Coordinates of C-alpha atoms in Angstrom, one line a residue:
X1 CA 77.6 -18.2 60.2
X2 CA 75.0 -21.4 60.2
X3 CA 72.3 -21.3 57.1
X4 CA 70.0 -20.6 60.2
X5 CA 71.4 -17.6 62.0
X6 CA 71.6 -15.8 58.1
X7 CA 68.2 -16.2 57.5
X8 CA 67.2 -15.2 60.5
X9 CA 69.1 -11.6 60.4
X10 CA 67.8 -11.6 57.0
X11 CA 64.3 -11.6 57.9
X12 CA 65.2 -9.1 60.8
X13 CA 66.2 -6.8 58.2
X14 CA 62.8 -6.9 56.2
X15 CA 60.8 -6.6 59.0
X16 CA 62.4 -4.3 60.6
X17 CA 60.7 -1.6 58.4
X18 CA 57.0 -2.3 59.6
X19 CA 54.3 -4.2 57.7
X20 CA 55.8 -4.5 54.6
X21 CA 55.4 -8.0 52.1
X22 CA 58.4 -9.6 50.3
X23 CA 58.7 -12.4 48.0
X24 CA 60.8 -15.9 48.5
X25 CA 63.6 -14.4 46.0
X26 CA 63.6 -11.5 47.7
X27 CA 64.4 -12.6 50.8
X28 CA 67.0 -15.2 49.1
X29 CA 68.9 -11.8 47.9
X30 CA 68.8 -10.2 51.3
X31 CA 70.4 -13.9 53.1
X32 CA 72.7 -13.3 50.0
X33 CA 73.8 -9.5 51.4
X34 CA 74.2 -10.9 54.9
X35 CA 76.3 -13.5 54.1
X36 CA 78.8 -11.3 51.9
X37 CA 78.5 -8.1 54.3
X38 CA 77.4 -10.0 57.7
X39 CA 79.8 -6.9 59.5
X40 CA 77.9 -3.9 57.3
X41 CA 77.6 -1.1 58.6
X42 CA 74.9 1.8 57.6
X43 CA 76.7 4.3 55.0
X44 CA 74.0 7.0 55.2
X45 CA 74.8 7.9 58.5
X46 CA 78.3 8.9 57.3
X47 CA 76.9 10.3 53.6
X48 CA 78.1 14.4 55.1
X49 CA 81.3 13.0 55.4
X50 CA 82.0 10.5 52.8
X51 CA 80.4 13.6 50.7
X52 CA 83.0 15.8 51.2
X53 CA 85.7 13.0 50.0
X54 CA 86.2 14.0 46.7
X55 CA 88.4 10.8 45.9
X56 CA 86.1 8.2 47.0
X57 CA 86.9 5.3 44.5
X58 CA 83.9 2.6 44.8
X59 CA 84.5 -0.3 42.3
X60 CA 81.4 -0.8 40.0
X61 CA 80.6 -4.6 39.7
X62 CA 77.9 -7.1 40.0
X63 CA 78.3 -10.0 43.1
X64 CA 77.8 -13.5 42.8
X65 CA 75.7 -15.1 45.1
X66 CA 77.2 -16.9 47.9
X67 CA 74.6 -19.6 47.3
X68 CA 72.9 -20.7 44.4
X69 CA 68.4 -20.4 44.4
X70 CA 67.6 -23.9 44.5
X71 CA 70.7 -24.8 47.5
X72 CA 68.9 -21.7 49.3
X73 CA 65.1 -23.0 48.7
X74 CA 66.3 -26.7 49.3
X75 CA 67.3 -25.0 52.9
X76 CA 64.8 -22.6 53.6
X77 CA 62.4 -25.4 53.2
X78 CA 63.4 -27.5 55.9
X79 CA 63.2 -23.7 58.0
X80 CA 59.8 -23.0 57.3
X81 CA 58.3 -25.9 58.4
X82 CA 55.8 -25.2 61.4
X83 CA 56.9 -21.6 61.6
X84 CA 54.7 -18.7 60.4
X85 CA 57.2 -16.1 58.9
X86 CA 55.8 -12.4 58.8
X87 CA 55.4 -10.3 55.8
X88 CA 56.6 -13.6 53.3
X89 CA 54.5 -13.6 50.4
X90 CA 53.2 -17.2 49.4
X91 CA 53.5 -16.5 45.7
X92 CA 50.4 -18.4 43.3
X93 CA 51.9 -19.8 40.3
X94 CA 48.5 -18.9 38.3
X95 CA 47.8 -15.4 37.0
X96 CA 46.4 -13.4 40.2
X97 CA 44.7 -10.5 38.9
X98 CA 40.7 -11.2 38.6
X99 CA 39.2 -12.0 35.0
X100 CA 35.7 -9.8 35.8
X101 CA 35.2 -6.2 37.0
X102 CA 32.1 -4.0 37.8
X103 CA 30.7 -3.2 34.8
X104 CA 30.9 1.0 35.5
X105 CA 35.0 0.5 35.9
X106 CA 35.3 1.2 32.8
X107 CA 33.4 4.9 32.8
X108 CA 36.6 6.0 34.9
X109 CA 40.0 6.9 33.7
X110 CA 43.2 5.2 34.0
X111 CA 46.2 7.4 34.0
X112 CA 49.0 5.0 34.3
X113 CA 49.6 1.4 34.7
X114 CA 52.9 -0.2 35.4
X115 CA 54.0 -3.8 34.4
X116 CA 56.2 -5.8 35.7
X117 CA 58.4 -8.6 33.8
X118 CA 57.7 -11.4 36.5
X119 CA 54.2 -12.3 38.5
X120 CA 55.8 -12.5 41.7
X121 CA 56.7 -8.8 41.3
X122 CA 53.4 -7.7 40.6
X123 CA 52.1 -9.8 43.0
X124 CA 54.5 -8.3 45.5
X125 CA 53.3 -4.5 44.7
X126 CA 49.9 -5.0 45.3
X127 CA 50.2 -7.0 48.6
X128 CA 52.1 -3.8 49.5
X129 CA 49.2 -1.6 48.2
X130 CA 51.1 0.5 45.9
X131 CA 48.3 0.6 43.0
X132 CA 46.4 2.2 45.7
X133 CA 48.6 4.5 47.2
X134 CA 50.5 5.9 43.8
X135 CA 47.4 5.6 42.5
X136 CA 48.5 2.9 39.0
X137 CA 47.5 -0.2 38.1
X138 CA 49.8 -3.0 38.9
X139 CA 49.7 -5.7 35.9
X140 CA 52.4 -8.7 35.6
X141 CA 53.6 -9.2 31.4
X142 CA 51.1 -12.4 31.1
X143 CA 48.2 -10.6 32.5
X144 CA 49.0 -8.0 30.4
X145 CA 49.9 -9.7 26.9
X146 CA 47.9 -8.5 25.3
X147 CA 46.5 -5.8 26.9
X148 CA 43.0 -6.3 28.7
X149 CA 40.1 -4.4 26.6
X150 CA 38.6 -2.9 29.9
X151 CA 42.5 -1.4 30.6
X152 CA 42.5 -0.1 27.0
X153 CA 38.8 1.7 27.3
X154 CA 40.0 3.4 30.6
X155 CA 43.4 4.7 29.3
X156 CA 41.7 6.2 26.4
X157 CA 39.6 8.0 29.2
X158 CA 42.5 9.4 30.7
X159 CA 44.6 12.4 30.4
X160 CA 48.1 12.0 29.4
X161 CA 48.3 8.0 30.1
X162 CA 51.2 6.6 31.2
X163 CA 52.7 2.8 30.6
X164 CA 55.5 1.7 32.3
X165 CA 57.1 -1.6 32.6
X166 CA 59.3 -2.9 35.6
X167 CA 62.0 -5.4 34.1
X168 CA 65.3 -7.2 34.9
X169 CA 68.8 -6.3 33.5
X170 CA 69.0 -9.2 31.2
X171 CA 69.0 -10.1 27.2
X172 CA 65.6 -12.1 27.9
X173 CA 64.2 -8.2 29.3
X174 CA 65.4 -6.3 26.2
X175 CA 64.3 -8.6 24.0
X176 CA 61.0 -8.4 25.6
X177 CA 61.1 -4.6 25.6
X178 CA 62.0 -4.5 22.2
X179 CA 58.4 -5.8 20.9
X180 CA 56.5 -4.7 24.0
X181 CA 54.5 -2.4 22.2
X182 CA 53.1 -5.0 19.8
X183 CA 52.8 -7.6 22.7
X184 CA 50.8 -5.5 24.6
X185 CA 48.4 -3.9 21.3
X186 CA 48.9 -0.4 22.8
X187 CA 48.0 2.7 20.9
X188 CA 51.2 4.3 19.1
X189 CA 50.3 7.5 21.0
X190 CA 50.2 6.2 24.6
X191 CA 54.0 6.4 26.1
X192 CA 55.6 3.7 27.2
X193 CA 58.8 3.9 29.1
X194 CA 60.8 1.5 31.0
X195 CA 62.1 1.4 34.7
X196 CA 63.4 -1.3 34.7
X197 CA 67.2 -2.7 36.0
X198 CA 69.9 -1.7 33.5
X199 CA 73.5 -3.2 33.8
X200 CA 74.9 -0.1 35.1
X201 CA 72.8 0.0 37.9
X202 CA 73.6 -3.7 38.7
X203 CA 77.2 -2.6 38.6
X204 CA 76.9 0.2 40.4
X205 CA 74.7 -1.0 43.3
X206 CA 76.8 -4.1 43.3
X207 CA 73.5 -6.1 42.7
X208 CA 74.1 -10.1 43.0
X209 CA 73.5 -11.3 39.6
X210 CA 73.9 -14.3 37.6
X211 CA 75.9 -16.0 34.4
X212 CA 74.6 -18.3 31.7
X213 CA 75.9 -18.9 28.5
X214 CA 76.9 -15.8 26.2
X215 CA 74.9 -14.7 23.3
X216 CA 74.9 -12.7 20.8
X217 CA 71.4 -10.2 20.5
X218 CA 71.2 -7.5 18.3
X219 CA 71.0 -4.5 21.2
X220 CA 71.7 -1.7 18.4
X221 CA 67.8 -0.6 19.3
X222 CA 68.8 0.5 22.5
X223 CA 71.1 3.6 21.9
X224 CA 71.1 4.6 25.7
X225 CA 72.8 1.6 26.8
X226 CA 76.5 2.1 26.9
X227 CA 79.3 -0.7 25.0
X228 CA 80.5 -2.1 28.4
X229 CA 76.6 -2.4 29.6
X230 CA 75.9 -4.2 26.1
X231 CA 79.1 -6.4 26.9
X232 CA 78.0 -7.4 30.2
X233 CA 74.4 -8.4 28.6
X234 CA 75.9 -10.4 26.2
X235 CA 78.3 -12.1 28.2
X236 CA 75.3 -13.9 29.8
X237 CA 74.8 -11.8 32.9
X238 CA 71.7 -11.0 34.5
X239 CA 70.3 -9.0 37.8
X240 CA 66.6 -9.4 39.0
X241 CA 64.5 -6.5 40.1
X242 CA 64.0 -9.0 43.1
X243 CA 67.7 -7.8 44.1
X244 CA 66.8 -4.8 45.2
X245 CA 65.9 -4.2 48.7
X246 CA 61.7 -4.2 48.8
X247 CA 62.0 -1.0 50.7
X248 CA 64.5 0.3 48.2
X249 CA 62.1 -0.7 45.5
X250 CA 59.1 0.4 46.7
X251 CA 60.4 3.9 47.6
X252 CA 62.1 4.5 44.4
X253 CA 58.7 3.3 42.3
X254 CA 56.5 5.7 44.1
X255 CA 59.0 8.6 43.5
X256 CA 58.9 7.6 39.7
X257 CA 55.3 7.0 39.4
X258 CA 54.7 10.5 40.9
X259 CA 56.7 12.4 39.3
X260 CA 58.1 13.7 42.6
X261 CA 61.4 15.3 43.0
X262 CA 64.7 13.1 43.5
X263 CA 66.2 13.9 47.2
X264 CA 69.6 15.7 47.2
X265 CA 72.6 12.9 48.3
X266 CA 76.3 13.7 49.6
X267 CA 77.0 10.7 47.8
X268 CA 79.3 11.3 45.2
X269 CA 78.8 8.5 42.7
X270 CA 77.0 9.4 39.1
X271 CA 74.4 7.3 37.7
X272 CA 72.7 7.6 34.3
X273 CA 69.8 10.1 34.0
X274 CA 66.8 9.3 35.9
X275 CA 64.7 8.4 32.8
X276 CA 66.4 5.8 31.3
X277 CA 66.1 3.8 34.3
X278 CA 64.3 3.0 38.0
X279 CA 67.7 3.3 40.3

């Protein structure tokens, strides 16, 4: 199929689930699943069948894109010009998140925040009003490095505070992860645990990821990650939280933010433990 006729399904597809906002990447990785699946067909429909299928073999690996980011934004571009595209978010490259509040913000309690690796993330969340409808704060990691004095008084006010933090599977993530709690000057006694992408959720979801050059990082912090999920880190691959469907992403945030109770599934594939990851 033309470049055209892709996108075009593609922003079908994230439409088709009402008012909801998505990011440039995001739609990039959804032209990316039409293109490799363009004859897909919905699974869930056939999940009390395939349940019962006790064999059912389904290959765990990441995808490479069809196209590469910058062919796709060279193209989409040239698309975009005089149309007005529904739901796209028109990302600002400075920090969104306003520098003042009301001065009686503070006298309330904050019970959890989440913060996300990337600003277009955030960004994305609260277009989508999920600090409002979870309710947590939605911080990116530069509007959150260090932490904001006014976040700190109200997360003292709270009971059992909660600090989560959204991030790729990638060695530039972990490494992040592995100092957050300095970065961000949190108390020792607030907890602060990740949802973000891990390699064996990119593998298992058959995420699109991407290669660079492998390198060596000392991952021996990270006792929950497995030797093959430490491989695939060090051998330069990566898989952005923008991967994953916005619906997908939104629905599985609000679950883990609310502490509500995962849906029973047919499906007969095993992932890690809930805690140790968003998916």
């Amino acid at each position: 199929m033309k470049f055209n006729k892709i996108l075009e399904i593609s922003l079908e597809n994230l439409q088709s689930f009402g008012r909801v906002y998505f990011t440039p990447k995001q739609l990039f990785y959804e032209f990316c699943r039409v293109s490799r699946f363009p004859f897909a067909v919905d699974l869930k429909k056939f999940a009390p069948v395939l349940g019962k299928i006790s064999n059912l073999v389904r290959n765990p690996n990441t995808l490479e894109p069809p196209i590469t980011w910058e062919e796709f934004e060279a193209e989409f571009e040239n698309y975009r010009q005089n149309r007005r595209l529904e739901g796209l978010l028109q990302i600002e490259s400075e920090i969104g998140f306003p520098a003042e509040f009301p001065p009686d913000l503070m006298l309330y309690g904050l019970p959890k925040v989440l913060i996300c690796e990337t600003d277009e993330i955030a960004q994305m969340l609260r277009a989508n009003q999920f600090h409002l409808q979870t309710p947590c704060a939605v911080l990116s990691l530069p509007e959150a490095s260090p932490f904001p004095e006014i976040w700190r008084k109200m997360l003292d006010r709270a009971e059992n505070p909660q600090v989560y933090f959204l991030h790729n599977a990638s060695l530039p993530a972990y490494s992040v992860l592995q100092n957050l709690r300095q970065t961000l000057e949190l108390k020792a006694e607030i907890p602060l645990r990740p949802l973000g992408i891990r390699p064996i959720h990119a593998m298992r979801l058959q995420l699109f990821a991407h290669r660079s050059v492998s390198r060596d990082f000392d991952l021996s912090d990270f006792v929950f990650l497995s030797d093959d999920e430490k491989k695939w880190l060090k051998d330069g691959r990566s898989a952005e939280v923008s991967s994953v469907s916005p619906m997908r992403l939104l629905r599985v945030l609000r679950r883990l933010i609310l502490d509500l109770e995962i849906p029973a599934s047919n499906w007969p594939l095993k992932l890690p433990k809930k805690n140790l990851g968003f998916m």
